[in-house]
Short mmCIF file of N, CA, C and O in Angstrom, two decimals:
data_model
loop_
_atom_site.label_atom_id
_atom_site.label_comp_id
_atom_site.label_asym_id
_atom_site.label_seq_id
_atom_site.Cartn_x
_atom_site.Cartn_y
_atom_site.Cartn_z
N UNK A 719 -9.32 -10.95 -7.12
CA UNK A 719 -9.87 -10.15 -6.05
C UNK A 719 -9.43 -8.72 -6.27
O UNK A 719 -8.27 -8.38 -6.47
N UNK A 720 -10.37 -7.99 -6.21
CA UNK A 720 -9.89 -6.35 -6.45
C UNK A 720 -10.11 -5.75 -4.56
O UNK A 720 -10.96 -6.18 -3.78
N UNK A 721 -9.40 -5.03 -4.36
CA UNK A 721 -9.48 -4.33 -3.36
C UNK A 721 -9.88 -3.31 -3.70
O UNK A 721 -9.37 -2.85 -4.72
N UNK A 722 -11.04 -2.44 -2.93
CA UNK A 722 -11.33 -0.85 -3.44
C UNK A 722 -11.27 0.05 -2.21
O UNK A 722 -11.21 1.26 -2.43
N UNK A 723 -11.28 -0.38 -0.92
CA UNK A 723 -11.00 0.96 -0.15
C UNK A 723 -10.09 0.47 0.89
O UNK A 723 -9.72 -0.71 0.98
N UNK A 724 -9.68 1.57 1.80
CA UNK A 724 -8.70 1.45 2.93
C UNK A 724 -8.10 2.31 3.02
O UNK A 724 -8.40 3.36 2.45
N UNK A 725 -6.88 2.17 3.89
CA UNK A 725 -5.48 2.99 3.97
C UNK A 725 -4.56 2.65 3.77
O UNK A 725 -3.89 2.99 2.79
N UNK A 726 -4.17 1.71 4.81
CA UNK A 726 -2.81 0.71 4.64
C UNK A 726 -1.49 1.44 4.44
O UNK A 726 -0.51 0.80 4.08
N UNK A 727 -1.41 2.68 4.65
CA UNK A 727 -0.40 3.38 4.57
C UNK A 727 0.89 3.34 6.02
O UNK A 727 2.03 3.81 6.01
N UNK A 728 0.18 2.59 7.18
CA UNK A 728 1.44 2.33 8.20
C UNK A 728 1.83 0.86 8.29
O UNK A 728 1.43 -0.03 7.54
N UNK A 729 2.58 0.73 9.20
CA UNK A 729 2.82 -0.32 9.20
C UNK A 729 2.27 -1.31 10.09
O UNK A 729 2.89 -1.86 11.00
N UNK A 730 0.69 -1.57 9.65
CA UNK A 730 0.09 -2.82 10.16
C UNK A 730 -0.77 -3.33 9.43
O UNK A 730 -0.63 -3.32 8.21
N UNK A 731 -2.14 -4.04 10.21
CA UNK A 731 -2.94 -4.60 9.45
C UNK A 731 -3.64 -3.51 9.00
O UNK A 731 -3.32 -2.36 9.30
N UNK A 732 -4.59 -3.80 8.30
CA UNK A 732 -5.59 -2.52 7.64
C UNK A 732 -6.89 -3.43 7.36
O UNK A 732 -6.71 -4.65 7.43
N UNK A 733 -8.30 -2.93 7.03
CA UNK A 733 -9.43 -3.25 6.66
C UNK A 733 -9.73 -2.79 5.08
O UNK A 733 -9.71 -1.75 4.42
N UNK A 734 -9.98 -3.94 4.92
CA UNK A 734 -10.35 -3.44 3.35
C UNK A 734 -11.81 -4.19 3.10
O UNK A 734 -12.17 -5.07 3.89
N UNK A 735 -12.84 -3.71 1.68
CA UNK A 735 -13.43 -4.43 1.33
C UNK A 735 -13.69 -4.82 -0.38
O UNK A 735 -13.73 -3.96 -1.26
N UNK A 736 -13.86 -6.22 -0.60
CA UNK A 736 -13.48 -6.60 -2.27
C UNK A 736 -14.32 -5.65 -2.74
O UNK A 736 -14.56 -4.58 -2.19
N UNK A 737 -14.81 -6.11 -3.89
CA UNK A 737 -15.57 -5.70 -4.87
C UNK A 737 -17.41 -5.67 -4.55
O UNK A 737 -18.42 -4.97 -4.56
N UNK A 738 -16.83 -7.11 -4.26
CA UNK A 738 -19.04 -7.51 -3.47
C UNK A 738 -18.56 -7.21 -2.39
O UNK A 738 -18.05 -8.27 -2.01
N UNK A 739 -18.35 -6.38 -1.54
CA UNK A 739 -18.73 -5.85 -0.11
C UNK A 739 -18.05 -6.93 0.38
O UNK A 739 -18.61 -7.01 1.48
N UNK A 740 -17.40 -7.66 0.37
CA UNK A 740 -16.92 -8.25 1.47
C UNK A 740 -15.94 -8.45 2.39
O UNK A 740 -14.99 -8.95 1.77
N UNK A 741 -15.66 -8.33 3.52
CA UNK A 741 -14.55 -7.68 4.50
C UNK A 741 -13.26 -8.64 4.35
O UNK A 741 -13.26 -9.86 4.21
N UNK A 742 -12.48 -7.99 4.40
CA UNK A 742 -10.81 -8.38 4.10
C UNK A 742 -9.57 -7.63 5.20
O UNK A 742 -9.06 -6.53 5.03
N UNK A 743 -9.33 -8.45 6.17
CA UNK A 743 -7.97 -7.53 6.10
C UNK A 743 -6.64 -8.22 6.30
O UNK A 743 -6.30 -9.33 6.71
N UNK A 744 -5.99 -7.10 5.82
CA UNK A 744 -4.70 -7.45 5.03
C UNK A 744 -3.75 -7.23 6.52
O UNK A 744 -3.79 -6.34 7.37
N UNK A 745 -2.98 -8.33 6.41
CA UNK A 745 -1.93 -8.27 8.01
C UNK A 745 -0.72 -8.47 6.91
O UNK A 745 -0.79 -9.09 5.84
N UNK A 746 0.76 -7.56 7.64
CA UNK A 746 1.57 -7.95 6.72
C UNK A 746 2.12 -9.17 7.95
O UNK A 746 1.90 -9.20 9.16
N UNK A 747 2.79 -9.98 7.20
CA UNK A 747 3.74 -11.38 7.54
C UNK A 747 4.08 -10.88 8.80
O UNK A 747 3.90 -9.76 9.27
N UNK A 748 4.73 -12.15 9.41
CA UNK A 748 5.67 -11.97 10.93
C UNK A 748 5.57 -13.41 11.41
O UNK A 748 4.80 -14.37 11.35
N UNK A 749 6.78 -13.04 11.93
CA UNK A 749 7.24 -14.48 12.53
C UNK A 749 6.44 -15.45 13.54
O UNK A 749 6.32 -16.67 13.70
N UNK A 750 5.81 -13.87 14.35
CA UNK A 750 4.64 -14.06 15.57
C UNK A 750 3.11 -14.35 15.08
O UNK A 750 2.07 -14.25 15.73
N UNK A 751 3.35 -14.82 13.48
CA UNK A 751 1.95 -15.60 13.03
C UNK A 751 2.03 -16.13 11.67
O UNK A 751 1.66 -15.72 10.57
N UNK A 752 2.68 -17.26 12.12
CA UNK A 752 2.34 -18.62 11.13
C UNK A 752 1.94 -18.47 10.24
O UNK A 752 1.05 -17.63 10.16
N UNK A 753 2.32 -19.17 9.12
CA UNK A 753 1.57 -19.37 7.80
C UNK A 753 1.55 -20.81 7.33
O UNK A 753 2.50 -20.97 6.57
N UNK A 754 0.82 -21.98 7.50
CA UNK A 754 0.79 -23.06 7.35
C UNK A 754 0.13 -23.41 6.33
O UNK A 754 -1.07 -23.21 6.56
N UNK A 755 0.33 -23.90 5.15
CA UNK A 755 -0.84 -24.53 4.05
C UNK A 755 -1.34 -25.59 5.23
O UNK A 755 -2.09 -24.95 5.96
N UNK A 756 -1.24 -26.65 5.59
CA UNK A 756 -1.77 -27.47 6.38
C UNK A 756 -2.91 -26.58 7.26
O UNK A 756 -3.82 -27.20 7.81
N UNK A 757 -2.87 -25.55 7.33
CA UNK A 757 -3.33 -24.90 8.89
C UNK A 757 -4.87 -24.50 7.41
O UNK A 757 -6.01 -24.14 7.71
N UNK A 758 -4.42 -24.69 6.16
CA UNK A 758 -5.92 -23.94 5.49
C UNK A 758 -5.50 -22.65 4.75
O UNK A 758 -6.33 -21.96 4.15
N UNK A 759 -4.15 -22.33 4.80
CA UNK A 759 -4.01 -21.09 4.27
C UNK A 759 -3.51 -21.81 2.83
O UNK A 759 -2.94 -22.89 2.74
N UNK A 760 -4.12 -20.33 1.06
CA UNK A 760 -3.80 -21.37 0.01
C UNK A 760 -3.19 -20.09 -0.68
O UNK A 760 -3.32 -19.05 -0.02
N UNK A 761 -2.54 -20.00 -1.91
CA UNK A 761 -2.53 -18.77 -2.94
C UNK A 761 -3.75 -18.80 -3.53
O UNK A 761 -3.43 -18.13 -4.51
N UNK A 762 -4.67 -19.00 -3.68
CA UNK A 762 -5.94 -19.18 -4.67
C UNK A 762 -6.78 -18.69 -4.48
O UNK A 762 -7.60 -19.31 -3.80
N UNK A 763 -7.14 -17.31 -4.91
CA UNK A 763 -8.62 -16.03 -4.70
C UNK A 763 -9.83 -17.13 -4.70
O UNK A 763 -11.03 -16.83 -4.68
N UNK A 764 -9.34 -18.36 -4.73
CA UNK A 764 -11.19 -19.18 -5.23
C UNK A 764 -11.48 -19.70 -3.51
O UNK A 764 -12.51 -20.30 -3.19
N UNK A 765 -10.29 -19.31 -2.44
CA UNK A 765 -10.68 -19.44 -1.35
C UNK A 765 -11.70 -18.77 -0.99
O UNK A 765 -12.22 -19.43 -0.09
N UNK A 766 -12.33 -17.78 -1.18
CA UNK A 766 -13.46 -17.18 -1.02
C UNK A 766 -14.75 -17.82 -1.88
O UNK A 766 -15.81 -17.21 -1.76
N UNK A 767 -14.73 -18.91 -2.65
CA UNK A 767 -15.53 -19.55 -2.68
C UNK A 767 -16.21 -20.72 -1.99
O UNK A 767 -17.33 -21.18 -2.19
N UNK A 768 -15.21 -21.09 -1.10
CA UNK A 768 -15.27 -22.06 -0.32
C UNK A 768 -15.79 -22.11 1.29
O UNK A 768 -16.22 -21.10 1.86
N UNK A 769 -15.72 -23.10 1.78
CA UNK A 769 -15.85 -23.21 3.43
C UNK A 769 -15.14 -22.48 3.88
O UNK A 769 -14.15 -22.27 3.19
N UNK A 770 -15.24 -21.74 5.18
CA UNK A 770 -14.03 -21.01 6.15
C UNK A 770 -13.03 -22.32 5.93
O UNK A 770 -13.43 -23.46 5.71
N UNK A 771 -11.78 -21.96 6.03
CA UNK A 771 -10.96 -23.09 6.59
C UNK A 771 -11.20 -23.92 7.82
O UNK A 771 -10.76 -23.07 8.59
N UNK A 772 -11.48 -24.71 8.45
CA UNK A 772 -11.52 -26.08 9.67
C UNK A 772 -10.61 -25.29 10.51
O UNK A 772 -9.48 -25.00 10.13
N UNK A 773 -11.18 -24.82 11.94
CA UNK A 773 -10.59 -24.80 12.78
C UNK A 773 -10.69 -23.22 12.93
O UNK A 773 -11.10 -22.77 13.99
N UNK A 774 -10.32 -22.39 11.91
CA UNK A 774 -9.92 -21.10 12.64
C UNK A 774 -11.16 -20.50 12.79
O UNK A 774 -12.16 -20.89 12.19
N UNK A 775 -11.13 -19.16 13.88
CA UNK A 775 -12.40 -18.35 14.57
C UNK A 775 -12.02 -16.93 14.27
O UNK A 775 -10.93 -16.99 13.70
N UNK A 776 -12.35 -15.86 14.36
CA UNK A 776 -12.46 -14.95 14.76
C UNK A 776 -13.68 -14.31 15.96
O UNK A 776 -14.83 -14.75 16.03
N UNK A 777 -13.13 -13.19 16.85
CA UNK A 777 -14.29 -12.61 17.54
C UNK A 777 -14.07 -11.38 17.38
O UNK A 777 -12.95 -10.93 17.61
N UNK A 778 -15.17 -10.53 16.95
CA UNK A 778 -15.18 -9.11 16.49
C UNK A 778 -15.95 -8.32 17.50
O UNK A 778 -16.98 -8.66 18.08
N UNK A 779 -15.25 -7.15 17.63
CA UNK A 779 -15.80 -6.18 18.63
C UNK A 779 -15.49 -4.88 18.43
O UNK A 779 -14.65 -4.22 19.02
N UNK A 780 -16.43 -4.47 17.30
CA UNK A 780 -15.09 -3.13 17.31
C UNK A 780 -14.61 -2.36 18.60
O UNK A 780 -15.39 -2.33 19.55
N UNK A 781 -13.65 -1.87 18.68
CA UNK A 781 -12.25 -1.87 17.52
C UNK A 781 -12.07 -3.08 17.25
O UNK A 781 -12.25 -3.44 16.09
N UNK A 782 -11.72 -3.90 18.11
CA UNK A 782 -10.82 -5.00 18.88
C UNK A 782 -11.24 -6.29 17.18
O UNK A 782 -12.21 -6.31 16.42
N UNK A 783 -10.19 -7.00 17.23
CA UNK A 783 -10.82 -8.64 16.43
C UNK A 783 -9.41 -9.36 17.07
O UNK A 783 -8.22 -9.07 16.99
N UNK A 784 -9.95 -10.15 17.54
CA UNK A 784 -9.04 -11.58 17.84
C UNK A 784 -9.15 -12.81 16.69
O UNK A 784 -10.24 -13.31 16.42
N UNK A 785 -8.04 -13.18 16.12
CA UNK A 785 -8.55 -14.72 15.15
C UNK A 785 -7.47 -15.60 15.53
O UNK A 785 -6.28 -15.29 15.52
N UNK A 786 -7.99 -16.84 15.91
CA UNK A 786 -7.17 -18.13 16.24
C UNK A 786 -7.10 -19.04 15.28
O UNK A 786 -7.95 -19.18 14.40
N UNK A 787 -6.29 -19.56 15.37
CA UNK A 787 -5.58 -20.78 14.44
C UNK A 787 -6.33 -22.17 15.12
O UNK A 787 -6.81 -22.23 16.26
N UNK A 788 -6.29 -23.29 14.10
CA UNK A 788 -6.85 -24.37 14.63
C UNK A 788 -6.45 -25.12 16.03
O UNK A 788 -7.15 -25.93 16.64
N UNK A 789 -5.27 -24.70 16.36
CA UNK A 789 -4.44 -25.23 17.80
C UNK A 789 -5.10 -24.27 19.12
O UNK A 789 -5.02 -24.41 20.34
N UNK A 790 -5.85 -23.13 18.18
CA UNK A 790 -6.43 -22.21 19.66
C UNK A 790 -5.41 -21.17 19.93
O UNK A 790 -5.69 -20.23 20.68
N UNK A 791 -4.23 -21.28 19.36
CA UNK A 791 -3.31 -20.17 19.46
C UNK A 791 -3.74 -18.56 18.75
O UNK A 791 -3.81 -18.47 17.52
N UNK A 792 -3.89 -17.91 19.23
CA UNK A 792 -4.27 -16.48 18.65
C UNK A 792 -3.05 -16.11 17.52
O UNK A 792 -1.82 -16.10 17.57
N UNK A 793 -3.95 -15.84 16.59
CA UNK A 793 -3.08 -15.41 15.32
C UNK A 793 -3.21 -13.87 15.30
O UNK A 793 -2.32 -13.31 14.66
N UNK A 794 -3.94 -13.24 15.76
CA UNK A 794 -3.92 -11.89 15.08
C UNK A 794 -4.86 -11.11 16.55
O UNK A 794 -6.08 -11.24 16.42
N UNK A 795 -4.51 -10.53 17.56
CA UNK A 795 -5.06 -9.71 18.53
C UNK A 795 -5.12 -8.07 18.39
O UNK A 795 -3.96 -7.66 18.49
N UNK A 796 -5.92 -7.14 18.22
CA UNK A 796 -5.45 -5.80 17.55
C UNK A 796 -6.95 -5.31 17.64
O UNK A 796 -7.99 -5.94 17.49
N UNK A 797 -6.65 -3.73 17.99
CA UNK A 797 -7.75 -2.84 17.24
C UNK A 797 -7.74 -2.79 16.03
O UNK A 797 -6.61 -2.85 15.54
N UNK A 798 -8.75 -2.69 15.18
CA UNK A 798 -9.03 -2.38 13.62
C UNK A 798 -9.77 -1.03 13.31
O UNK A 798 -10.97 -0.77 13.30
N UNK A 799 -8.54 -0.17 13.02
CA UNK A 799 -9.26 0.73 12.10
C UNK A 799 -10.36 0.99 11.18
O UNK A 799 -10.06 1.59 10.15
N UNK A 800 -11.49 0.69 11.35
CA UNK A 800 -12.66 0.45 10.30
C UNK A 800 -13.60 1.02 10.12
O UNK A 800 -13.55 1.72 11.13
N UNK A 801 -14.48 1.31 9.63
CA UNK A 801 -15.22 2.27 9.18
C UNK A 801 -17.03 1.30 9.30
O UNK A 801 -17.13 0.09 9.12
N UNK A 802 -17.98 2.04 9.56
CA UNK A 802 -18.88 1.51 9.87
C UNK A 802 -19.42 0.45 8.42
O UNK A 802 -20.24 -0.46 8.47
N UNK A 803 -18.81 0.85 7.43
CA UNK A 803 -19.08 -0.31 6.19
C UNK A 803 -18.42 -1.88 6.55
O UNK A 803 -18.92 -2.98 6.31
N UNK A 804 -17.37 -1.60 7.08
CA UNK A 804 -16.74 -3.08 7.02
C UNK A 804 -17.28 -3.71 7.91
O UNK A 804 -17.92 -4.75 7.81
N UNK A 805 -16.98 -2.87 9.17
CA UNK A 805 -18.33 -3.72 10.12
C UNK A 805 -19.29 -4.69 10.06
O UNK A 805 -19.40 -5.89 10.31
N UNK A 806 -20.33 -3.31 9.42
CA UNK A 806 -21.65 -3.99 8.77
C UNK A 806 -21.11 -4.99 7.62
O UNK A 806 -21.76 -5.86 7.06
N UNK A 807 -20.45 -4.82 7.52
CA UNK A 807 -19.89 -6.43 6.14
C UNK A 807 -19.45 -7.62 6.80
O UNK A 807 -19.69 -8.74 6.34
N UNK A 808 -18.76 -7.42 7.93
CA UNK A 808 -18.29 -8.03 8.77
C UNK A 808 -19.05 -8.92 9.48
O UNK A 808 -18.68 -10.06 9.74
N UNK A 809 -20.48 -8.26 9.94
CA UNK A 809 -21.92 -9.00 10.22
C UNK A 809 -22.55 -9.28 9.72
O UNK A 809 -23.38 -10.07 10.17
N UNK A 810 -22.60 -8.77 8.26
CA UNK A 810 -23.91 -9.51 7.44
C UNK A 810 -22.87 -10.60 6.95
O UNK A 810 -23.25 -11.75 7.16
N UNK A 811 -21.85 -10.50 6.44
CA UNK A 811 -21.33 -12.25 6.10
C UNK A 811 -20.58 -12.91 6.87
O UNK A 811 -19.99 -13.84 6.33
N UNK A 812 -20.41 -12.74 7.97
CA UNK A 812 -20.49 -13.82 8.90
C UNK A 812 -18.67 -14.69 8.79
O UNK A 812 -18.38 -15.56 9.61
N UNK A 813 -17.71 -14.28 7.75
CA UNK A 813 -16.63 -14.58 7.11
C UNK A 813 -15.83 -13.48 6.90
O UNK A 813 -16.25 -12.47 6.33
N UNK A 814 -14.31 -13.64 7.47
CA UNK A 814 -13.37 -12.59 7.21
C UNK A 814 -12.32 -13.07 6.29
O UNK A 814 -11.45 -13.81 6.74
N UNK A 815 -12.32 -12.71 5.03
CA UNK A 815 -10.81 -13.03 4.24
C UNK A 815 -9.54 -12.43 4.80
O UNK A 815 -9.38 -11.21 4.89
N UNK A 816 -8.67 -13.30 5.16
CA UNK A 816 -7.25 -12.73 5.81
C UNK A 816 -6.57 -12.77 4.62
O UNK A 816 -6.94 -13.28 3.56
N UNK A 817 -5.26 -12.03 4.93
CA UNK A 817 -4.30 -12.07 3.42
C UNK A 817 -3.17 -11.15 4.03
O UNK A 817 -3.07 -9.96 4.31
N UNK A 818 -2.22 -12.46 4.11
CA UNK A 818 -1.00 -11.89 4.44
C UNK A 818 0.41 -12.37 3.30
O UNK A 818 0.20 -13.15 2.37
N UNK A 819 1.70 -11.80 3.54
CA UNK A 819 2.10 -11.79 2.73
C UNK A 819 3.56 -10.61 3.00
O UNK A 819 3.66 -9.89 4.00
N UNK A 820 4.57 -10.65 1.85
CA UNK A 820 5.53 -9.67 2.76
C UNK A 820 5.38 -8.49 1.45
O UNK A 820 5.91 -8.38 0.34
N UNK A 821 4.26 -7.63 2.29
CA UNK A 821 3.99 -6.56 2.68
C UNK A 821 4.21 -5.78 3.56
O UNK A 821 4.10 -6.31 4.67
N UNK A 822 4.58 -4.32 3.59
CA UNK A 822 4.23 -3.57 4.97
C UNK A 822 3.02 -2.73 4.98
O UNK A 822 2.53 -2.36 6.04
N UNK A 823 2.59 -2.46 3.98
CA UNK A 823 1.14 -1.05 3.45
C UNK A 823 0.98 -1.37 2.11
O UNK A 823 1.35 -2.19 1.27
N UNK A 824 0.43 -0.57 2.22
CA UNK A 824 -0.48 -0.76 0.81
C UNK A 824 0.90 -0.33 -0.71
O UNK A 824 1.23 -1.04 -1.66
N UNK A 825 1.22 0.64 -0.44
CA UNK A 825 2.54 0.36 -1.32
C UNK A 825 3.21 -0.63 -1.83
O UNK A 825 3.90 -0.38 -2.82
N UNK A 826 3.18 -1.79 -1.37
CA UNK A 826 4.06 -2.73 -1.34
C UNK A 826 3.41 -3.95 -1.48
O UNK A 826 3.94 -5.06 -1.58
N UNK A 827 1.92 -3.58 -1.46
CA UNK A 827 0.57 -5.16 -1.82
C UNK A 827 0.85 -5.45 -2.73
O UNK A 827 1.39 -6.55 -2.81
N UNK A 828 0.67 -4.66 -3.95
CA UNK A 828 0.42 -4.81 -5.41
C UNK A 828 1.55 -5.96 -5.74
O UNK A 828 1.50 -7.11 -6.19
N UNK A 829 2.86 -4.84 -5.15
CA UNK A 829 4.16 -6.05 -5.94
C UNK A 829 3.91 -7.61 -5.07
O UNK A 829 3.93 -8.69 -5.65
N UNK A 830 3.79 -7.50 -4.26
CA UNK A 830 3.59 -8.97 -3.50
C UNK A 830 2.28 -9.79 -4.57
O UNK A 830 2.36 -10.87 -5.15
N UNK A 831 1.23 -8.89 -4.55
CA UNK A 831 0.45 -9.89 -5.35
C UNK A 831 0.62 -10.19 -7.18
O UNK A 831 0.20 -11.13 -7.86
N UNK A 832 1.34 -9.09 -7.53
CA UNK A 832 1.60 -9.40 -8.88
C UNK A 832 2.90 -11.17 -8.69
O UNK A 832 2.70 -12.06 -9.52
N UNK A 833 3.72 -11.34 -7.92
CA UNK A 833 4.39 -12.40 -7.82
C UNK A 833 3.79 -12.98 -7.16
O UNK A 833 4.50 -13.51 -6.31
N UNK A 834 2.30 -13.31 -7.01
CA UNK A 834 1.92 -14.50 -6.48
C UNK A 834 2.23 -15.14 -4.76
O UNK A 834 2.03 -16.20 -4.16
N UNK A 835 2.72 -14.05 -4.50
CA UNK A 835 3.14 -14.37 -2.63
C UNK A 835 2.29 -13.97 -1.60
O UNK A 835 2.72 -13.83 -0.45
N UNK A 836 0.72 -13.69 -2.04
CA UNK A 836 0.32 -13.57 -0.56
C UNK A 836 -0.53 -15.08 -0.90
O UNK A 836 -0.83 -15.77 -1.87
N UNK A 837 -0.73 -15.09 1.20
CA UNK A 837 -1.18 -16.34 1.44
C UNK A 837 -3.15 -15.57 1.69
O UNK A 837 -3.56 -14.42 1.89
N UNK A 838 -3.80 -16.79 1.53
CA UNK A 838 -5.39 -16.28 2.12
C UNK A 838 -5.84 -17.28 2.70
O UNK A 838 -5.55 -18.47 2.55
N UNK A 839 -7.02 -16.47 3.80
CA UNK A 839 -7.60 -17.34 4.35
C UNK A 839 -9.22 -17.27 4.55
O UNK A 839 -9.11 -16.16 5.08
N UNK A 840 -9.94 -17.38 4.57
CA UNK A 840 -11.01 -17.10 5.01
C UNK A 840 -11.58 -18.08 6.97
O UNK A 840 -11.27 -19.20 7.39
N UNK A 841 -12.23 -17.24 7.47
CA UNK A 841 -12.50 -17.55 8.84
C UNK A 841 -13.71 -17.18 8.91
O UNK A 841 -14.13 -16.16 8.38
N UNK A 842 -14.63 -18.25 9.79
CA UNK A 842 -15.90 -17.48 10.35
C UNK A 842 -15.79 -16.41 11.37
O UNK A 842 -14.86 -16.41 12.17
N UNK A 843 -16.66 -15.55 11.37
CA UNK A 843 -16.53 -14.47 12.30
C UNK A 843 -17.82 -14.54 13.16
O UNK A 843 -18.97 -14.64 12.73
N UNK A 844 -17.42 -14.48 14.45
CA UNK A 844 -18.89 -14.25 15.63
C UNK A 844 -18.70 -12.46 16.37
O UNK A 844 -17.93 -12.19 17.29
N UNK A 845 -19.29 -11.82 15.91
CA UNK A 845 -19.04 -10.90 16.38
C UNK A 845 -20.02 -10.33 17.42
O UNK A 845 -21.17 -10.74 17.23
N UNK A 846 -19.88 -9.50 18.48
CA UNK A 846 -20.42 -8.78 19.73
C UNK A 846 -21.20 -8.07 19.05
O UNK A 846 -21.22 -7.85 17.84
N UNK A 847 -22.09 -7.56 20.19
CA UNK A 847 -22.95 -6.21 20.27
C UNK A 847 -22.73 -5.43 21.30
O UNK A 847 -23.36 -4.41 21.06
N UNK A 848 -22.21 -5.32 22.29
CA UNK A 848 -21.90 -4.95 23.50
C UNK A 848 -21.17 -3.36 23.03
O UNK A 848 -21.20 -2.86 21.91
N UNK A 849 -20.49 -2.76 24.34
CA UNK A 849 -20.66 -1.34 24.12
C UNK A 849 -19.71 -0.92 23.25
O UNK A 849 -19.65 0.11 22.58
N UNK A 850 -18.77 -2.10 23.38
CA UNK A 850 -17.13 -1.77 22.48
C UNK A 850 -17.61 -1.15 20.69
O UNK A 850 -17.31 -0.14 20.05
N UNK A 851 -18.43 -2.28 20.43
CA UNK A 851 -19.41 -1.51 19.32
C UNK A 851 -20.25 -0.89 18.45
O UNK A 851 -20.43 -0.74 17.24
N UNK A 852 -20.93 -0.40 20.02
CA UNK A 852 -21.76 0.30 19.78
C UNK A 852 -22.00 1.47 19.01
O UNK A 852 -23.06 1.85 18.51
N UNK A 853 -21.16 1.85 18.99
CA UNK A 853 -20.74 3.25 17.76
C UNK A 853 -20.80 2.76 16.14
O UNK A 853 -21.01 3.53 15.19
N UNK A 854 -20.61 1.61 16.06
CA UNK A 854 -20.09 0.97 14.94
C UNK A 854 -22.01 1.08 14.05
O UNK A 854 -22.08 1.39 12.86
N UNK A 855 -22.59 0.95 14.44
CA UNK A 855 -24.13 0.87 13.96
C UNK A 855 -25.03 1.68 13.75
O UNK A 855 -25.26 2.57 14.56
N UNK A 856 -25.82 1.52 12.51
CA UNK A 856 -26.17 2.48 11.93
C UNK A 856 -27.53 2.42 11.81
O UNK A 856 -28.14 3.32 11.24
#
């Protein structure tokens, strides 16, 4: 997986998108969200070949994205910094690759992924139209 745009320069999640346009964002680790292989999370970029994982959701609004874990517990609640590309990536594929890992920014991805330590996930995404994102469309 190549990453080609973003920031990721503070310390949170960030929006990125691969190579084929497709939306990614990168959360660094925390205690306050699980990382379960059982739960669907794998090391293997070929997760993006596959089914969302069983169970987890996202709901997109820009800013805002909420994504839950198969128990219904919210994994990730937050505005997203994003740019009207990811968005629109965000809606035309219908799937968000997560990828966490102990990272804090983008500084500090590379070495995490050269040793093989981030986790991924992919999730279906249902996202709004309502006013929160209305700006977001082009």
């Amino acid at each position: 997986m190549e990453i080609v745009a973003g920031a990721g320069y503070g310390c949170g999640a960030w929006p990125e998108l691969t190579a084929d346009r497709r939306p990614v964002l990168l959360v660094p680790a925390a205690k306050a969200r699980p990382v379960l292989v059982e739960d669907g999370w794998d090391r293997d970029p070929g997760v993006l070949e596959r089914l969302p994982a069983a169970g987890w959701s996202a709901l997109a609004g820009a800013p805002g994205l909420t994504v839950r874990g198969p128990d219904g517990r919210v994994w990730f609640d937050r505005p997203v910094t994003a740019g009207r590309e990811w968005w629109r990536a965000l809606r035309t594929h219908e799937v968000l690759l997560l990828v966490t890992g102990p990272f804090t920014g983008v500084l500090d991805l590379r070495p995490a992924a050269a040793a093989g330590r981030l986790f991924l996930l992919t999730t279906p995404v249902h996202t709004t139209h309502g006013p929160r994102d209305a700006g977001t469309r082009a």
